[in-house]
PDB file of C-alpha atoms and ligand atoms in Angstrom:
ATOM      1  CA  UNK H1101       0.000   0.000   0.000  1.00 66.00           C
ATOM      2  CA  UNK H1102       1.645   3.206  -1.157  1.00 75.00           C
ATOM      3  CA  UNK H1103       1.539   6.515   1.189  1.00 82.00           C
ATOM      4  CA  UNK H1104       2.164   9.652   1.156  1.00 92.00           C
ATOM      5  CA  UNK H1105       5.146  11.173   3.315  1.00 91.00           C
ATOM      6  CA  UNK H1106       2.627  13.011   5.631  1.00 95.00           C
ATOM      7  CA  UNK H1107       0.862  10.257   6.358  1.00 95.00           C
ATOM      8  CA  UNK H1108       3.807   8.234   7.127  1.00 93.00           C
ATOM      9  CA  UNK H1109       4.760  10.798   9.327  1.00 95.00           C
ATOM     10  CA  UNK H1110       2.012  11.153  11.668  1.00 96.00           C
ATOM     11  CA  UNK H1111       1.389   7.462  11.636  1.00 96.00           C
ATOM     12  CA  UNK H1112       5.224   7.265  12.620  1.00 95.00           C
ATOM     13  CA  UNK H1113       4.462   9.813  15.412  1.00 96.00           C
ATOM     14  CA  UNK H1114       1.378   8.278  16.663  1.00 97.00           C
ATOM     15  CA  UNK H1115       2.824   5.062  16.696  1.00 97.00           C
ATOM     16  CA  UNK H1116       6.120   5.503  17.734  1.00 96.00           C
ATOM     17  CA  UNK H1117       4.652   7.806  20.763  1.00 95.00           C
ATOM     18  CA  UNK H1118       6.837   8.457  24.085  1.00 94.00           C
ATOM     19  CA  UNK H1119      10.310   6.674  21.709  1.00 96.00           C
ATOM     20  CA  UNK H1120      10.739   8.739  18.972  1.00 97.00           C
ATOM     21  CA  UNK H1121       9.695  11.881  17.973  1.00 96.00           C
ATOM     22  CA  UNK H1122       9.703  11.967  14.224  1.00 96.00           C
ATOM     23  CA  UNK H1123      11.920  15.175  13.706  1.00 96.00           C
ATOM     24  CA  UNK H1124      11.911  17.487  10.945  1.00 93.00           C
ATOM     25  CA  UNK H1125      16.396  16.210  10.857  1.00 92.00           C
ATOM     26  CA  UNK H1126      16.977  12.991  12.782  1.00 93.00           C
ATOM     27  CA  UNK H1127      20.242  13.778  14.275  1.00 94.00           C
ATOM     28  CA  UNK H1128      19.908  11.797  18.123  1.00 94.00           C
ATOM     29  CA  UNK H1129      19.388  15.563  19.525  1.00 94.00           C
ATOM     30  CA  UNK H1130      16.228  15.111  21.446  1.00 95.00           C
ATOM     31  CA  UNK H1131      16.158  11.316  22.037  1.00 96.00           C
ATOM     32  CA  UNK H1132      20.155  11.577  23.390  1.00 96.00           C
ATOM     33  CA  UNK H1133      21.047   8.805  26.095  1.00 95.00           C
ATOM     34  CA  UNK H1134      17.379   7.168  25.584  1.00 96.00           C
ATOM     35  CA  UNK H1135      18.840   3.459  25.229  1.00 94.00           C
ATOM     36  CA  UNK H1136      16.776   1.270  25.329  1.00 95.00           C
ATOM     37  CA  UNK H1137      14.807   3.522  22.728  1.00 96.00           C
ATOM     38  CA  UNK H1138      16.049   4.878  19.214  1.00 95.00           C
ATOM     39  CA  UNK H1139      18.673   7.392  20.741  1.00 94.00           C
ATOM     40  CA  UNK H1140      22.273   7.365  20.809  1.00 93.00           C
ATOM     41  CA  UNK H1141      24.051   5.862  24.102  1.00 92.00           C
ATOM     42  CA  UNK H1142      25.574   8.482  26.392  1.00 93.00           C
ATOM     43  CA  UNK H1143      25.459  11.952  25.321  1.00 94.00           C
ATOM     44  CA  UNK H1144      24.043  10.951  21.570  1.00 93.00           C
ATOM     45  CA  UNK H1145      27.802  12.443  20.058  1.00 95.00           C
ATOM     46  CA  UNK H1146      28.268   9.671  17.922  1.00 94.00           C
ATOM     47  CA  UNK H1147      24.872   9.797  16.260  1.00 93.00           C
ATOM     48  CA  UNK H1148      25.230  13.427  15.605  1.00 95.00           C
ATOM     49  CA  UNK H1149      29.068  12.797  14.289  1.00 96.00           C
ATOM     50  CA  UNK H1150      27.901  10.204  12.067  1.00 94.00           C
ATOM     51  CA  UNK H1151      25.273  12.766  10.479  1.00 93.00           C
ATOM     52  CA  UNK H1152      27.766  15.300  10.141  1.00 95.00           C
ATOM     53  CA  UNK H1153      30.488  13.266   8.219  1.00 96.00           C
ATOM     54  CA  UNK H1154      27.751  11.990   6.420  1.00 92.00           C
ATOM     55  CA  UNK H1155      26.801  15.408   5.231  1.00 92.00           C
ATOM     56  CA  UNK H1156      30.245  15.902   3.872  1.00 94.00           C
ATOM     57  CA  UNK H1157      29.144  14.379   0.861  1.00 90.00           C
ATOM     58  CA  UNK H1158      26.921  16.296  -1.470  1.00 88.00           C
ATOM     59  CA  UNK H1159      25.757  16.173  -5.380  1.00 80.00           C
ATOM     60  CA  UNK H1160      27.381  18.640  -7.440  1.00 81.00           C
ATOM     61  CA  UNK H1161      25.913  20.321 -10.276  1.00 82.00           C
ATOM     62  CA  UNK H1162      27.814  20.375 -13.664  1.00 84.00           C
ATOM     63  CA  UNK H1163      25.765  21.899 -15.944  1.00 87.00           C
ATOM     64  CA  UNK H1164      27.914  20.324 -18.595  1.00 89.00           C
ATOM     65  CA  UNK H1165      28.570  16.908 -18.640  1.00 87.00           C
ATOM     66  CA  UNK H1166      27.965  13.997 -21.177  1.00 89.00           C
ATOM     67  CA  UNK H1167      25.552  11.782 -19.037  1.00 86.00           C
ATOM     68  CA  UNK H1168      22.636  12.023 -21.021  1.00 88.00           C
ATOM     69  CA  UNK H1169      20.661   9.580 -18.485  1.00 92.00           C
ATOM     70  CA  UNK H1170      21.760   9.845 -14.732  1.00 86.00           C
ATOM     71  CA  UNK H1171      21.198   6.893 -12.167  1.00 92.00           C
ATOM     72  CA  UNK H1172      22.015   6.302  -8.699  1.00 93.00           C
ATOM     73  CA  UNK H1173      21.916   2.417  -9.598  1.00 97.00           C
ATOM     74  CA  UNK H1174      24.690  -0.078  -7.907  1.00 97.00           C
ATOM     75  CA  UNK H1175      25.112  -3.335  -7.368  1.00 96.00           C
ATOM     76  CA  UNK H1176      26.747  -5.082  -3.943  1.00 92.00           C
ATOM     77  CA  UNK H1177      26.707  -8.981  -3.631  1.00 89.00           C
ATOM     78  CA  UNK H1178      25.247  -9.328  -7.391  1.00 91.00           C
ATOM     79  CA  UNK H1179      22.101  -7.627  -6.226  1.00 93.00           C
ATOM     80  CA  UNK H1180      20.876  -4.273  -8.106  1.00 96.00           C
ATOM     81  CA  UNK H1181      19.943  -1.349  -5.973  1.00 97.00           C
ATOM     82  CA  UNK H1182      17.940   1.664  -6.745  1.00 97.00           C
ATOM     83  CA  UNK H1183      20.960   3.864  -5.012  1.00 95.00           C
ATOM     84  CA  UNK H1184      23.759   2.719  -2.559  1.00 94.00           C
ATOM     85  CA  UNK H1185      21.454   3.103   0.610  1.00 94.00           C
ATOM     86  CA  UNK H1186      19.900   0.072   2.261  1.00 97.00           C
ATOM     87  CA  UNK H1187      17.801   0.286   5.943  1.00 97.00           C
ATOM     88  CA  UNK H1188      19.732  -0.709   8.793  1.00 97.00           C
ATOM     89  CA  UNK H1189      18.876  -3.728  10.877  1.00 97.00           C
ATOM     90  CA  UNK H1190      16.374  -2.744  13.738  1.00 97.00           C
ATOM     91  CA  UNK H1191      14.265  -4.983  16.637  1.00 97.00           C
ATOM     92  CA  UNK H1192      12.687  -4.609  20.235  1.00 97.00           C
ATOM     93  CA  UNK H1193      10.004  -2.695  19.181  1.00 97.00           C
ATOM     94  CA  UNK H1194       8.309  -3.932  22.822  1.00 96.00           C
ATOM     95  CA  UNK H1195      11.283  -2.004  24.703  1.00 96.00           C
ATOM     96  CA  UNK H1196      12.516   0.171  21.933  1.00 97.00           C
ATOM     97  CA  UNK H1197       9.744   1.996  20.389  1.00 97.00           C
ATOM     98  CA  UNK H1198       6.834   1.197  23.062  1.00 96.00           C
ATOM     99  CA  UNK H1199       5.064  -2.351  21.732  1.00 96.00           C
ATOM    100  CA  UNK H1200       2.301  -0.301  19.195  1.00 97.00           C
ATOM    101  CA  UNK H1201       4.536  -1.948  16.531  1.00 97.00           C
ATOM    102  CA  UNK H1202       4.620  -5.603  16.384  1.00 97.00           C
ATOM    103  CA  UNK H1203       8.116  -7.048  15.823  1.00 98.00           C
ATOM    104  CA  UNK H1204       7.095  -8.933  12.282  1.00 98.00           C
ATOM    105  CA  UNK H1205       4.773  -6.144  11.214  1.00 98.00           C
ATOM    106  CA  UNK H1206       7.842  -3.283  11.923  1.00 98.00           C
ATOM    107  CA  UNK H1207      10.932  -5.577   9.973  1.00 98.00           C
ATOM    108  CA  UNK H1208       8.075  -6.537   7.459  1.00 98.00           C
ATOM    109  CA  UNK H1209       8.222  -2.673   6.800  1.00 96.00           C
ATOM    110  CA  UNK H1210      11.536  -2.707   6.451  1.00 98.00           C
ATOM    111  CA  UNK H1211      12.123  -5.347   4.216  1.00 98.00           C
ATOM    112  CA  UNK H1212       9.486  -5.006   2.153  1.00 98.00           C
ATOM    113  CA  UNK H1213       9.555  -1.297   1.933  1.00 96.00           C
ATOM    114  CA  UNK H1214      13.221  -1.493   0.937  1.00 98.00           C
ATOM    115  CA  UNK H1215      12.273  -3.958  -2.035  1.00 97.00           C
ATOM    116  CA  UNK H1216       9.460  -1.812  -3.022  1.00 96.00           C
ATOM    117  CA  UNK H1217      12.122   0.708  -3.503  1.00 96.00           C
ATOM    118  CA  UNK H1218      14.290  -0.936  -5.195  1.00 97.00           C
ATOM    119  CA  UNK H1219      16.930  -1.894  -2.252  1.00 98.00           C
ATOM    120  CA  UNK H1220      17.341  -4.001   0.301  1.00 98.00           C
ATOM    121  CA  UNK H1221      16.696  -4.395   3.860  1.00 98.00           C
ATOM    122  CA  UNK H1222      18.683  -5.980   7.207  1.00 98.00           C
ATOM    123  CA  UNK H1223      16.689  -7.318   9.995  1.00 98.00           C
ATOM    124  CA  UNK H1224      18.061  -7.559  13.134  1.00 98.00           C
ATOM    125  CA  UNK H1225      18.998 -10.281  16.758  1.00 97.00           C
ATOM    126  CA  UNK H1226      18.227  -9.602  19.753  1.00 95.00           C
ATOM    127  CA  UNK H1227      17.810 -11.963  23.532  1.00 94.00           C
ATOM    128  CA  UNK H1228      14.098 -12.865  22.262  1.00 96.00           C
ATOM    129  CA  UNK H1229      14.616 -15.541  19.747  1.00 97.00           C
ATOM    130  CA  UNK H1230      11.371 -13.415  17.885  1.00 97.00           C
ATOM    131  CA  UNK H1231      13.387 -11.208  17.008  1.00 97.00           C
ATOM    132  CA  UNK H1232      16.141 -13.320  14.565  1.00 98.00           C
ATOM    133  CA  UNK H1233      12.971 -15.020  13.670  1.00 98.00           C
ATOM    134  CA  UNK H1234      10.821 -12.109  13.105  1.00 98.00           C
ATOM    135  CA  UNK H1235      13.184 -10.832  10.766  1.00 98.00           C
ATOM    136  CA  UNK H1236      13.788 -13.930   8.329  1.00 98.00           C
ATOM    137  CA  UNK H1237       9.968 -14.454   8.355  1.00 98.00           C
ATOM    138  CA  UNK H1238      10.130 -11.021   6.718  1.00 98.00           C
ATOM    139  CA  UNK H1239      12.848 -12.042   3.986  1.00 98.00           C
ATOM    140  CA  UNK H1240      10.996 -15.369   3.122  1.00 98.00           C
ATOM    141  CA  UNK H1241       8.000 -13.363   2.069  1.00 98.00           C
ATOM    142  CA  UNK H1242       9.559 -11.613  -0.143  1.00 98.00           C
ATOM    143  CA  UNK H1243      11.572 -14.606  -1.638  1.00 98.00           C
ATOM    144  CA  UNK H1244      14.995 -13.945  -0.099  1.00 97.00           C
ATOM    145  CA  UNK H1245      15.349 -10.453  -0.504  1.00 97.00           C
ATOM    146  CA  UNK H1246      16.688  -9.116   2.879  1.00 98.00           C
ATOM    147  CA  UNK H1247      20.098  -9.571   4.819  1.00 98.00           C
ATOM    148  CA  UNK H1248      20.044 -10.874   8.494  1.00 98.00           C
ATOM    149  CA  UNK H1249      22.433 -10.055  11.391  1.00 98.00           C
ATOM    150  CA  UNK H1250      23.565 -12.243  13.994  1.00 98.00           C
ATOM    151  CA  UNK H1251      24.758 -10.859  17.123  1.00 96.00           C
ATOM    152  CA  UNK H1252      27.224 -12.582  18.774  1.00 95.00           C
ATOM    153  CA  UNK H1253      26.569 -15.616  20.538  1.00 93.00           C
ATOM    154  CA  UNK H1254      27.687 -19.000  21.037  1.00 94.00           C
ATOM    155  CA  UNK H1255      29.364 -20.790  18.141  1.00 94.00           C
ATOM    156  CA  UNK H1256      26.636 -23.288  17.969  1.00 96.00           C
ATOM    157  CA  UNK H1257      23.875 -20.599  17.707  1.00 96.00           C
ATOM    158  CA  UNK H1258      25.533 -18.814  15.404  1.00 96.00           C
ATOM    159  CA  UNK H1259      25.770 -21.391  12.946  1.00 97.00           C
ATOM    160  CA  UNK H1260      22.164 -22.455  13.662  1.00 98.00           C
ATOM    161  CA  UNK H1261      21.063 -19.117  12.475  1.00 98.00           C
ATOM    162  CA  UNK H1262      23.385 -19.143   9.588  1.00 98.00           C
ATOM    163  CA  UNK H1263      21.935 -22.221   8.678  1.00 98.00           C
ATOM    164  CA  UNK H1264      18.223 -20.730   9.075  1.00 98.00           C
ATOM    165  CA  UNK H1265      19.659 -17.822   6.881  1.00 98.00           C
ATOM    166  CA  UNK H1266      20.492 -19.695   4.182  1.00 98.00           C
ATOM    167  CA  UNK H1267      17.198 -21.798   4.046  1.00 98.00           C
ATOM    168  CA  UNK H1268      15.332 -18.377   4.232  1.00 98.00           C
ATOM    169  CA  UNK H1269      17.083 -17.891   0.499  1.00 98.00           C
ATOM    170  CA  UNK H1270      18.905 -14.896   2.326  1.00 97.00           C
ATOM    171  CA  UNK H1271      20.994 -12.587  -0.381  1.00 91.00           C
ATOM    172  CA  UNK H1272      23.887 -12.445   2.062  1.00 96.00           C
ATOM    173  CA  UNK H1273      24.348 -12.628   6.134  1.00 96.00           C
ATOM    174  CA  UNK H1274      26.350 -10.910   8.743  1.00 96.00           C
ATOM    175  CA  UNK H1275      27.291 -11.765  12.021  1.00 94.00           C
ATOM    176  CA  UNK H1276      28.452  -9.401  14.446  1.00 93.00           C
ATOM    177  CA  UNK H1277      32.333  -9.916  15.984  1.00 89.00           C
ATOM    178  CA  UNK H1278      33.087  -9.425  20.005  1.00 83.00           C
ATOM    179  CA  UNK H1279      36.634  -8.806  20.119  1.00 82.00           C
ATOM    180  CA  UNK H1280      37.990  -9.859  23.573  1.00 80.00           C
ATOM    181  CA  UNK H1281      39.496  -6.639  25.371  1.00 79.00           C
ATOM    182  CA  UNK H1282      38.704  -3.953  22.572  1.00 68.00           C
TER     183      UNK H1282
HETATM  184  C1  LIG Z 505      15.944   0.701  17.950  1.00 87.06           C
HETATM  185  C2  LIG Z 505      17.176   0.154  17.313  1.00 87.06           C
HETATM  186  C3  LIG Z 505      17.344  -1.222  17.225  1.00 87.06           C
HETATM  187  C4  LIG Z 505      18.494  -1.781  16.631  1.00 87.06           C
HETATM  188  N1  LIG Z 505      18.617  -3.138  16.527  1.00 87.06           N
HETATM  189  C5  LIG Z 505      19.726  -3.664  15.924  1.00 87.06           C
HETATM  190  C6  LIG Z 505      19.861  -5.092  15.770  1.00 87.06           C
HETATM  191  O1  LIG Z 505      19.021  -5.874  16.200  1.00 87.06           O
HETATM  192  N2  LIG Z 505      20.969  -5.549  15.146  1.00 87.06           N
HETATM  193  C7  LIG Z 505      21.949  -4.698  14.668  1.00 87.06           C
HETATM  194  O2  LIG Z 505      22.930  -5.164  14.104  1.00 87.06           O
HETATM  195  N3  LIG Z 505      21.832  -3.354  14.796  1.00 87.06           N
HETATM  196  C8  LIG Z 505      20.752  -2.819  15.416  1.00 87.06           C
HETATM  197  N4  LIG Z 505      20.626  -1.456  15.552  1.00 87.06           N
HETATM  198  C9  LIG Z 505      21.718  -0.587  15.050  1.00 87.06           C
HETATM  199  C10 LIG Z 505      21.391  -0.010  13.675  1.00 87.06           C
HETATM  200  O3  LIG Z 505      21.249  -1.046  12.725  1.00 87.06           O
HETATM  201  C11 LIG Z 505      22.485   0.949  13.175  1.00 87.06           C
HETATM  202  O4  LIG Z 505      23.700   0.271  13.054  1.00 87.06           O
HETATM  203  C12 LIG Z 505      22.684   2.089  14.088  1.00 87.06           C
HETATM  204  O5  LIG Z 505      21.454   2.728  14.286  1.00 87.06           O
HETATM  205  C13 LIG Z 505      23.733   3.095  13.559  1.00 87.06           C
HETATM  206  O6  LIG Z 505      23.512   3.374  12.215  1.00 87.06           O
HETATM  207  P1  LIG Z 505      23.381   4.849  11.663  1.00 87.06           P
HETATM  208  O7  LIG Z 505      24.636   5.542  12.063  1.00 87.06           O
HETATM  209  O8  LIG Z 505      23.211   4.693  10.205  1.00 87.06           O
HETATM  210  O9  LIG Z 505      22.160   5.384  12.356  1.00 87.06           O
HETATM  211  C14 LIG Z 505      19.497  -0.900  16.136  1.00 87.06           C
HETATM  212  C15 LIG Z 505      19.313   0.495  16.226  1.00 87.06           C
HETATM  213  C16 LIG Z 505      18.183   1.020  16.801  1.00 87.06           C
HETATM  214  C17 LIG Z 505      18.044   2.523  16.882  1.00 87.06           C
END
């Protein structure tokens, strides 16, 4: 179901109440130090220096050039995207956005709402096993087209979930390192 960016946005708000406030520029100002939640740990720094490197980079205009037909198409893994940006990998929506969102129904959006647009989305891990399992539900419906994360676990679980990953048809899978003392 398409919708409009208005809608979206006060559906976000409404349903995202008391977590996030659906700012005009998402930068971790106002949610800062709200883990669990959708803020940044601590003071929210990070968040905010991620934003600003990431605004380093901007399009610019040459009015003469001999691209007749511009595109923001890539590829990673063999898979086309629309343009190089994909949705990160998100759960708890009980103790991270306040339960209005099921788990399946929120990575559901994400997955699917990155294929609609022509990319792809990560789903997430967490300590409920619903989470991991939320999330590959969400890539079998649409036929593969989502990349899980592991967190890190026991080597056993891991490669449970690997397995699971690649039954789900999964274009690719990450798993997320602890490195002992760093
Ligand atoms: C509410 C919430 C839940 C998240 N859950 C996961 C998760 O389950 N697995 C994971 O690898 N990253 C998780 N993340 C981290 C994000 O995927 C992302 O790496 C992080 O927000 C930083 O990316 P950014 O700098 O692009 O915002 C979560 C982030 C938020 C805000």
């Amino acid at each position: 179901m398409e919708m409009d960016f208005a809608t979206v946005k006060s559906q976000a708000k409404d349903q995202l109440k008391g977590f996030c406030r659906v700012c005009p520029i998402c930068d971790g100002r106002v949610c800062s130090g709200e883990v669990p939640g959708m803020g940044g740990v601590g003071t929210g720094m990070s968040f905010r220096n991620n934003l600003t490197a990431l605004a380093a980079y901007s399009l610019n205009m040459r009015t003469l050039h001999g691209c007749k037909e511009p595109s923001t198409e890539t590829e990673l893994f063999g898979i086309k995207l629309s343009s190089p940006i994909m949705a990160a990998p998100m759960t708890g929506t009980p103790y991270n956005m306040g339960g209005t969102i099921g788990e399946r129904d929120f990575i559901g959006m994400i997955v699917s709402g990155s294929k609609q647009s022509g990319t792809i989305g990560w789903t997430g891990d967490g300590a409920d096993p619903t989470m991991y399992d939320s999330g590959l539900e969400a890539i079998i419906a649409e036929q593969g087209h989502g990349i899980p994360v592991i967190k890190p676990r026991e080597q056993g679980a891991i490669i449970d979930r690997i397995r699971r990953a690649e039954d789900a048809g999964a274009k690719a899978l990450a798993w997320i390192l602890m490195v002992p003392g760093w």
